[in-house]
Short mmCIF file of C-alpha atoms in Angstrom, two decimals:
data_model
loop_
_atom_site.label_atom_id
_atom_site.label_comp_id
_atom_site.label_asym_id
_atom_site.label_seq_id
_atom_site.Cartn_x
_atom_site.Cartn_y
_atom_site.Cartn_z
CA UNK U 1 73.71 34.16 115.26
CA UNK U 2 77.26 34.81 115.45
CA UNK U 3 77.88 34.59 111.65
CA UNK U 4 74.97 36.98 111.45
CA UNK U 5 76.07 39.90 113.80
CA UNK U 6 79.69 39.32 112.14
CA UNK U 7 77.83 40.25 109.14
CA UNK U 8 76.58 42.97 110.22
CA UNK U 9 79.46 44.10 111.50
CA UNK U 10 81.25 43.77 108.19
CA UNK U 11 78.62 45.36 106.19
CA UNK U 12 78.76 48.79 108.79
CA UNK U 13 82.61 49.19 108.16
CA UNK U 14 82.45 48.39 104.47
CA UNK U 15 79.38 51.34 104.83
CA UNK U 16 81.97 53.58 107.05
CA UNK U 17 84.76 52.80 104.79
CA UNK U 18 83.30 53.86 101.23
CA UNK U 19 81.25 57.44 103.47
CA UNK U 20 84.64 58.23 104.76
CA UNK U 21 86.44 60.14 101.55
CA UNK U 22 83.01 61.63 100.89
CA UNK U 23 82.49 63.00 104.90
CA UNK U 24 85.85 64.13 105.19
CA UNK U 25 86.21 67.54 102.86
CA UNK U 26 82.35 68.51 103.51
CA UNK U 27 83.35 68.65 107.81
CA UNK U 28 87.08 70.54 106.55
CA UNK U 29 85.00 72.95 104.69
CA UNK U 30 82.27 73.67 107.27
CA UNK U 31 85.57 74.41 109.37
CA UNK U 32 87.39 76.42 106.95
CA UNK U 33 89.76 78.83 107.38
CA UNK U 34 91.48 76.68 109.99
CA UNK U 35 94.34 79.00 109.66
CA UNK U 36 96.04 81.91 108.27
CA UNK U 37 95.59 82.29 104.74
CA UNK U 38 97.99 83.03 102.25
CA UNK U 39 97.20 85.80 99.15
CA UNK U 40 100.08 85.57 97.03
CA UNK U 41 100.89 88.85 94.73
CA UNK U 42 103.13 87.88 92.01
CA UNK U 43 104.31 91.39 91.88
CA UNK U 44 106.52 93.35 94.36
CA UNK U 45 104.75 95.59 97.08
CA UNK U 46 103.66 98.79 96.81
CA UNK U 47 102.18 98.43 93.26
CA UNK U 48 98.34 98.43 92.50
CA UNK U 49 98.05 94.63 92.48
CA UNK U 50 99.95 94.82 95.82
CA UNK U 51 97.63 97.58 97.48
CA UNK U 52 94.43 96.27 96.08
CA UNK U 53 94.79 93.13 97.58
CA UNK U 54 95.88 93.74 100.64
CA UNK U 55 92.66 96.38 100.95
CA UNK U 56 90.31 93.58 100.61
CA UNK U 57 92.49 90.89 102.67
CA UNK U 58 92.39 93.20 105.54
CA UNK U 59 88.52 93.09 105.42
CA UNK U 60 88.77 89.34 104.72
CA UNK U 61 90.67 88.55 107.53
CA UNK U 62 88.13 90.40 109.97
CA UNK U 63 85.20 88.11 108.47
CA UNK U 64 87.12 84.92 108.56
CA UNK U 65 88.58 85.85 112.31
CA UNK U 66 91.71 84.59 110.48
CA UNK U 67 94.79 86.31 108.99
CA UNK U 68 95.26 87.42 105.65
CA UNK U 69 99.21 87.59 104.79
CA UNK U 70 99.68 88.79 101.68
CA UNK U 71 102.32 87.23 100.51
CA UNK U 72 104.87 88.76 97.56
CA UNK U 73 106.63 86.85 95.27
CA UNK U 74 107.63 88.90 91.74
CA UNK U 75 109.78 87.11 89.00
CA UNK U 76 109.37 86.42 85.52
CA UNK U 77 105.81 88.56 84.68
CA UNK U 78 104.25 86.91 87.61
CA UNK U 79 105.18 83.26 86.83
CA UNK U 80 106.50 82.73 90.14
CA UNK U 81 104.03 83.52 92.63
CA UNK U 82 101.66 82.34 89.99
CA UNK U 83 103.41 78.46 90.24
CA UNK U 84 103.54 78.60 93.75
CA UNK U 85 99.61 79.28 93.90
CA UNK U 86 99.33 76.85 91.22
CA UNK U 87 101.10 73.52 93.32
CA UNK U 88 99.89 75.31 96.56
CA UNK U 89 97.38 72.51 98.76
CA UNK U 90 93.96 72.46 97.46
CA UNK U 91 92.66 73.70 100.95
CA UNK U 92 91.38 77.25 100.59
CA UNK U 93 94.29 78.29 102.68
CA UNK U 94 95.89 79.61 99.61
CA UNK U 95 95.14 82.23 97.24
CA UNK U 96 96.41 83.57 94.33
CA UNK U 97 95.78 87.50 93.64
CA UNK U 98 96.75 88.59 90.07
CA UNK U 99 96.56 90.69 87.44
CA UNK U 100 96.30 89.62 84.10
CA UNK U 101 99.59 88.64 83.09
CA UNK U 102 99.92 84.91 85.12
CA UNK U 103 96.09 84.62 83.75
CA UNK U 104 95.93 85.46 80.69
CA UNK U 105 98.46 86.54 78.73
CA UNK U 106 102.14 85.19 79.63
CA UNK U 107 101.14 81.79 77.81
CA UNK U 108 101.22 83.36 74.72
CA UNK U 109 104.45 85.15 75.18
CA UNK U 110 106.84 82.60 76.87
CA UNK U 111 107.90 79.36 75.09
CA UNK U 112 106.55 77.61 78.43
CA UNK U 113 105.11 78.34 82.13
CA UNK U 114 105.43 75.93 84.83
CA UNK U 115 101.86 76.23 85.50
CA UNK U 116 98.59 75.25 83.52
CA UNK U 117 96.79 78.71 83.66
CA UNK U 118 93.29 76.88 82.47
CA UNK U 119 93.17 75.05 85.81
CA UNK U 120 92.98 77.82 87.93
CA UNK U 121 89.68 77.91 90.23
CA UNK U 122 88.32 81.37 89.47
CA UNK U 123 87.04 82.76 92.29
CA UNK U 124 85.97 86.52 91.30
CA UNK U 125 87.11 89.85 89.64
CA UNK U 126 88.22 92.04 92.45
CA UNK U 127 88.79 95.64 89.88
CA UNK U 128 89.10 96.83 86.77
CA UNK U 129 91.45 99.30 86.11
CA UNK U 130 91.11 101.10 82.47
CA UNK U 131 94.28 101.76 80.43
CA UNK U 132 94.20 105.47 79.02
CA UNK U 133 96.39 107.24 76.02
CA UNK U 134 98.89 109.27 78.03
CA UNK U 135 100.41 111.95 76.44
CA UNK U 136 103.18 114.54 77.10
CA UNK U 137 101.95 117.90 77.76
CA UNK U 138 103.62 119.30 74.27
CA UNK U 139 102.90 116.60 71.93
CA UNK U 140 100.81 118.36 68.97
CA UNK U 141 97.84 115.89 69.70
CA UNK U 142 95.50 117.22 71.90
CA UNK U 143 93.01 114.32 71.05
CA UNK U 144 93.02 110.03 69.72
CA UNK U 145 92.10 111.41 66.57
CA UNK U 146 94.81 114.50 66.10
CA UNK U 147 97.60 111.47 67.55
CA UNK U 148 95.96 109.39 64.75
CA UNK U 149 96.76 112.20 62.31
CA UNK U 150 99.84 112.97 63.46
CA UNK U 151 101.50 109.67 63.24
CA UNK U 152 99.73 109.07 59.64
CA UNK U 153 101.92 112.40 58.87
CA UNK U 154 104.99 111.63 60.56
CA UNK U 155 105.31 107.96 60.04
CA UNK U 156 108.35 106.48 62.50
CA UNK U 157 108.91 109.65 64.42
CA UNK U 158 106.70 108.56 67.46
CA UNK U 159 107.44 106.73 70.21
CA UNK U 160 105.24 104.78 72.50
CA UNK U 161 106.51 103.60 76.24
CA UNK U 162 105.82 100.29 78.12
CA UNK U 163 106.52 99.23 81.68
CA UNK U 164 108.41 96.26 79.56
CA UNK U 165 108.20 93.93 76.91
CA UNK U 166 105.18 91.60 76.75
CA UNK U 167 103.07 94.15 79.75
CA UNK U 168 99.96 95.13 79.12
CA UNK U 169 100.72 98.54 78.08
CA UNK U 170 103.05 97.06 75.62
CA UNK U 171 100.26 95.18 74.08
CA UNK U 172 97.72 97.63 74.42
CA UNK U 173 99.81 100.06 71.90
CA UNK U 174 100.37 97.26 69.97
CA UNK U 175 96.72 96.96 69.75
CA UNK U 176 96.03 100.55 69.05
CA UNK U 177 98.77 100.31 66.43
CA UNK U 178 97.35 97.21 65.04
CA UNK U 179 93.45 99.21 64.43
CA UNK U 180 94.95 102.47 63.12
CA UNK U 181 97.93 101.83 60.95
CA UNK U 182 100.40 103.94 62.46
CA UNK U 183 103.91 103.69 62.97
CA UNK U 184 105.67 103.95 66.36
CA UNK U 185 108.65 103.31 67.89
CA UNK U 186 108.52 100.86 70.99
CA UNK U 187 110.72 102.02 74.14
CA UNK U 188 110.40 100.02 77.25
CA UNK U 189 111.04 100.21 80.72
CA UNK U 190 111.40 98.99 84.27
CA UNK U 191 107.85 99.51 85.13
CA UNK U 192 105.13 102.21 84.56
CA UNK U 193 106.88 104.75 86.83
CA UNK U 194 110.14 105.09 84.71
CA UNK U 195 108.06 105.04 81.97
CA UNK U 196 105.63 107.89 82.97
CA UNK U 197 108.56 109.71 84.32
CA UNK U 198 110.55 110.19 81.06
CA UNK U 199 106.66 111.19 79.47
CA UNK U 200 106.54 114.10 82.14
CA UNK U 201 110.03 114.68 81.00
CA UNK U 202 108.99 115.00 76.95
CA UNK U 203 111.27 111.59 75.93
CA UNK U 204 108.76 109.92 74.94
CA UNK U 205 105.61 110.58 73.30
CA UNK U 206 102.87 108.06 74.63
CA UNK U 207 102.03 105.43 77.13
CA UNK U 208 99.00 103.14 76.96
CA UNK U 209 98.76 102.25 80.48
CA UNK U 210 96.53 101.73 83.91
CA UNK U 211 95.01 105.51 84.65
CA UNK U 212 95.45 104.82 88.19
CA UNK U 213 99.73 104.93 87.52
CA UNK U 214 98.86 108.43 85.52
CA UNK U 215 96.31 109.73 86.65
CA UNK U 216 98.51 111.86 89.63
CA UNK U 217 100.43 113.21 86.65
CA UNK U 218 97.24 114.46 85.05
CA UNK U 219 96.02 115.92 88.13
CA UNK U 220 99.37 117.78 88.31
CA UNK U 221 98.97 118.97 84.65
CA UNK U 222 102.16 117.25 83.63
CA UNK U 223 101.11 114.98 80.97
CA UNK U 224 97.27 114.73 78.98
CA UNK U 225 95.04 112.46 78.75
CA UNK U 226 93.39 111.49 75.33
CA UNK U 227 91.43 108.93 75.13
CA UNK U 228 90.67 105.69 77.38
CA UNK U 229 90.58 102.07 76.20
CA UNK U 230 87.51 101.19 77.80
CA UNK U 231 83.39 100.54 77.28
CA UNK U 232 82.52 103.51 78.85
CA UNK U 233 84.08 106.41 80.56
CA UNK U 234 85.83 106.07 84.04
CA UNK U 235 84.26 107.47 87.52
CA UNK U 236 87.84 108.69 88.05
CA UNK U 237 88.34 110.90 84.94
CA UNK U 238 84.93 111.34 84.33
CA UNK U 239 85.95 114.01 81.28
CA UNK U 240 88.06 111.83 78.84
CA UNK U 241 86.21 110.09 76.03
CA UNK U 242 85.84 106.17 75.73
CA UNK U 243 86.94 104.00 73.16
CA UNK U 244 84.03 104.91 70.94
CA UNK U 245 83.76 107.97 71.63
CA UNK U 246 87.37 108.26 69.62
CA UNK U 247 85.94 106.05 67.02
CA UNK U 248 88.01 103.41 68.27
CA UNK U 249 85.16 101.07 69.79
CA UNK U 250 86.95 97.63 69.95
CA UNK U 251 90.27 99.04 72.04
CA UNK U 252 89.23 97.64 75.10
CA UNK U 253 92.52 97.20 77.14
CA UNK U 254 92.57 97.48 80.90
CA UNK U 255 94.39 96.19 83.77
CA UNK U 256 92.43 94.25 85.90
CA UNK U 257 92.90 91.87 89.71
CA UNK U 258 91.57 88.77 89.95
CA UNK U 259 91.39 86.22 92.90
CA UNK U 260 91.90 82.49 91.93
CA UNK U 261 92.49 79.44 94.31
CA UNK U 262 94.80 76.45 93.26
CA UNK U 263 93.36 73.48 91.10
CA UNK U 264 91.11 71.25 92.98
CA UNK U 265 90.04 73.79 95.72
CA UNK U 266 86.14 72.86 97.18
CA UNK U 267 83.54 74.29 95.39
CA UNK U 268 81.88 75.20 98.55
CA UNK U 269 84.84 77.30 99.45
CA UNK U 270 85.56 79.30 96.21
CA UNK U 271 82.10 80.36 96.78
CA UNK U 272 82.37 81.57 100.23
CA UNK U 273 85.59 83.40 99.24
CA UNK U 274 84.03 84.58 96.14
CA UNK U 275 80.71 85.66 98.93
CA UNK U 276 82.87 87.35 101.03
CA UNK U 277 85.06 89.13 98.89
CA UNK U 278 81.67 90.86 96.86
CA UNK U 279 80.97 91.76 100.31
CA UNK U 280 83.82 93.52 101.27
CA UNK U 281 83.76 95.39 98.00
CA UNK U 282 80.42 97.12 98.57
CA UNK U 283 81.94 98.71 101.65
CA UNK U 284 82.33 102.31 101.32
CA UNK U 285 85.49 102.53 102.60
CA UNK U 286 86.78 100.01 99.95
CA UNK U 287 84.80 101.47 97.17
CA UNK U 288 86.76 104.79 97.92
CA UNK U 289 89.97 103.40 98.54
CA UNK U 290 89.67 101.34 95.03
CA UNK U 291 88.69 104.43 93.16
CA UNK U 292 91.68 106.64 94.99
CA UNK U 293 93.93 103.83 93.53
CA UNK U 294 91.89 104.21 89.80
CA UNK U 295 90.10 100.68 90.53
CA UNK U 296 86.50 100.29 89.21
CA UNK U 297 85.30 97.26 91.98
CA UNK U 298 83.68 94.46 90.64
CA UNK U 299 83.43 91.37 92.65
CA UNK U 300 81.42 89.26 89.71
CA UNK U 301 80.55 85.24 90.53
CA UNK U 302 83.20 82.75 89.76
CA UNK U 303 80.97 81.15 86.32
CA UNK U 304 81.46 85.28 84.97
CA UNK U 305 85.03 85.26 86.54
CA UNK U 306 86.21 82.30 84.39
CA UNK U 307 84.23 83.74 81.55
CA UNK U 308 86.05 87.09 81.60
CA UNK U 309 89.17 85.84 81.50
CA UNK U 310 88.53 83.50 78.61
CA UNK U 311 87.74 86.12 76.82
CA UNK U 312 90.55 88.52 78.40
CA UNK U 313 92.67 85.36 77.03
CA UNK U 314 91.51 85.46 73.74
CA UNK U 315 91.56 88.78 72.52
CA UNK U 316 95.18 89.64 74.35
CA UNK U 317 96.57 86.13 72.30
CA UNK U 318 95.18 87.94 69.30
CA UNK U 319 97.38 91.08 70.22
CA UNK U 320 100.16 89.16 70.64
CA UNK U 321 100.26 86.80 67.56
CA UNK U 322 99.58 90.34 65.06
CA UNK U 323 102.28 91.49 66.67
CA UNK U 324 104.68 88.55 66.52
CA UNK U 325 105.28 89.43 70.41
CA UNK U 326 107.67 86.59 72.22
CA UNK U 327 109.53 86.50 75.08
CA UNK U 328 112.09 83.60 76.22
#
């Protein structure tokens, strides 16, 4: 009788034993966030990644009766904060909130990352933001196609600005470049506000970047708009043409803010991030303060998040590789 209940006994721990790794995440997921949570922007503050995020953390933080620190951490296009996310604990308690760079793109420009993008847990889109043709006010262009003409005519004698080398405005004139055959000189910057400064100014001719950095400029009738590299036309500048509209259908180039979690992050909390975050961006408070900033919300499900940047990936490495774009 004894041997039998000893049994037993045996056969309930070796039970317990083998439920135990399987119990514990389910009961640290039904109690998740059991703290603060950390959104890291791999950008400094103040910028559109910066403000975006901490828009929707602040509405986050109210529905997880948790804080939301949003936490900066800039260097090397975004590498940093992105390989802090990256090695962060798998717990949900940190986030990563990014723009395309750490995503999509800085793999094909530097010779290595300390991070494996492809492992990211993709969580949702947060916004889109569409790049637009800036112009200065006096360039004799007053559309894509007239700039298209223009530089045909005066091959060289055009120059294009980027917030640096390797940033999406960078590639996105390399792109427009690349599908019209024109010839222009590259001058970057320090960032999109240098950059749209000296355009107000008349030192440089164009910039292929986010509307929502230009867009003030336009209102203020110190630089035009003329054309936008995007599907359709944006709710914020409702009156300038799409990409096919200027006969350019495939220069699709935007900015856009995506929330991932580190690798090996539940599946059952992605998808309560990914719920609560689409939540918060039907608000209409967010919805205005998105479009104030130029940001078309989006909150898509984490199977069309990971889809969207695989494609974002592949059509920004084709950019880059035309281009012969590399950074150290």
């Amino acid at each position: 009788m004894i041997g039998i209940c000893r049994a037993a006994a045996l056969a309930v721990g070796a039970f317990m034993a083998l439920a135990a790794p399987v119990s514990a995440p389910v009961s640290a997921q039904q109690g998740w966030p059991q703290k603060p949570v950390r959104m890291i922007v791999p950008f400094p503050g103040g910028g559109s990644n910066d403000t975006l995020c901490r828009i929707v953390g602040d509405k986050l933080a109210a529905a997880w009766n948790q804080p939301v620190i949003v936490d900066n951490r800039p260097g090397a296009g975004g590498n940093v904060g992105a390989e802090i996310a990256f090695h962060a604990e798998p717990d949900g308690h940190t986030l990563l909130c990014s723009p395309p760079g750490p995503l999509a793109i800085n793999h094909n420009l530097y010779k290595s990352i300390p991070y494996d993008w492809s492992k990211f847990e993709p969580v949702t889109v947060l916004a889109i933001v569409p790049n637009v043709i800036t112009a200065r006010l006096d360039l004799p262009a007053n559309s894509a196609q007239e700039l298209i003409a223009y530089a045909k005519t005066n091959p060289g004698k055009l120059t294009f600005a980027s917030q640096g080398n390797g940033s999406t405005s960078h590639l996105s004139a390399e792109m427009f470049i690349h599908m019209t055959g024109i010839d222009m000189v590259h001058v970057p910057y320090k960032g999109e506000g240098p950059a749209l400064i000296d355009i107000v100014a008349g030192r440089v001719d164009i910039f292929i970047g986010n509307i929502a950095a230009a867009l003030r400029f336009e209102k203020m009738h110190q630089v035009k708009f003329l054309g936008l590299a995007a599907r359709s036309r944006s709710p914020v500048a409702p009156d300038v043409p799409d990409a096919a509209e200027i006969g350019l259908p495939d220069l699709i180039a935007s900015a856009w803010f995506a929330i991932v979690a580190p690798p090996g992050t539940p599946a059952a909390i992605v998808q309560k991030v990914n719920a609560d975050t689409a939540a918060a961006l039907k608000l209409p408070d967010v919805r205005a303060k998105f479009l104030e900033q130029g940001a078309e919300p989006q909150g898509d499900s984490s199977a069309a998040t990971a889809a969207f940047i695989k494609d974002e990936e592949a059509r920004w490495r084709a950019v880059i590789k035309a281009a012969e774009v590399k950074l150290e």
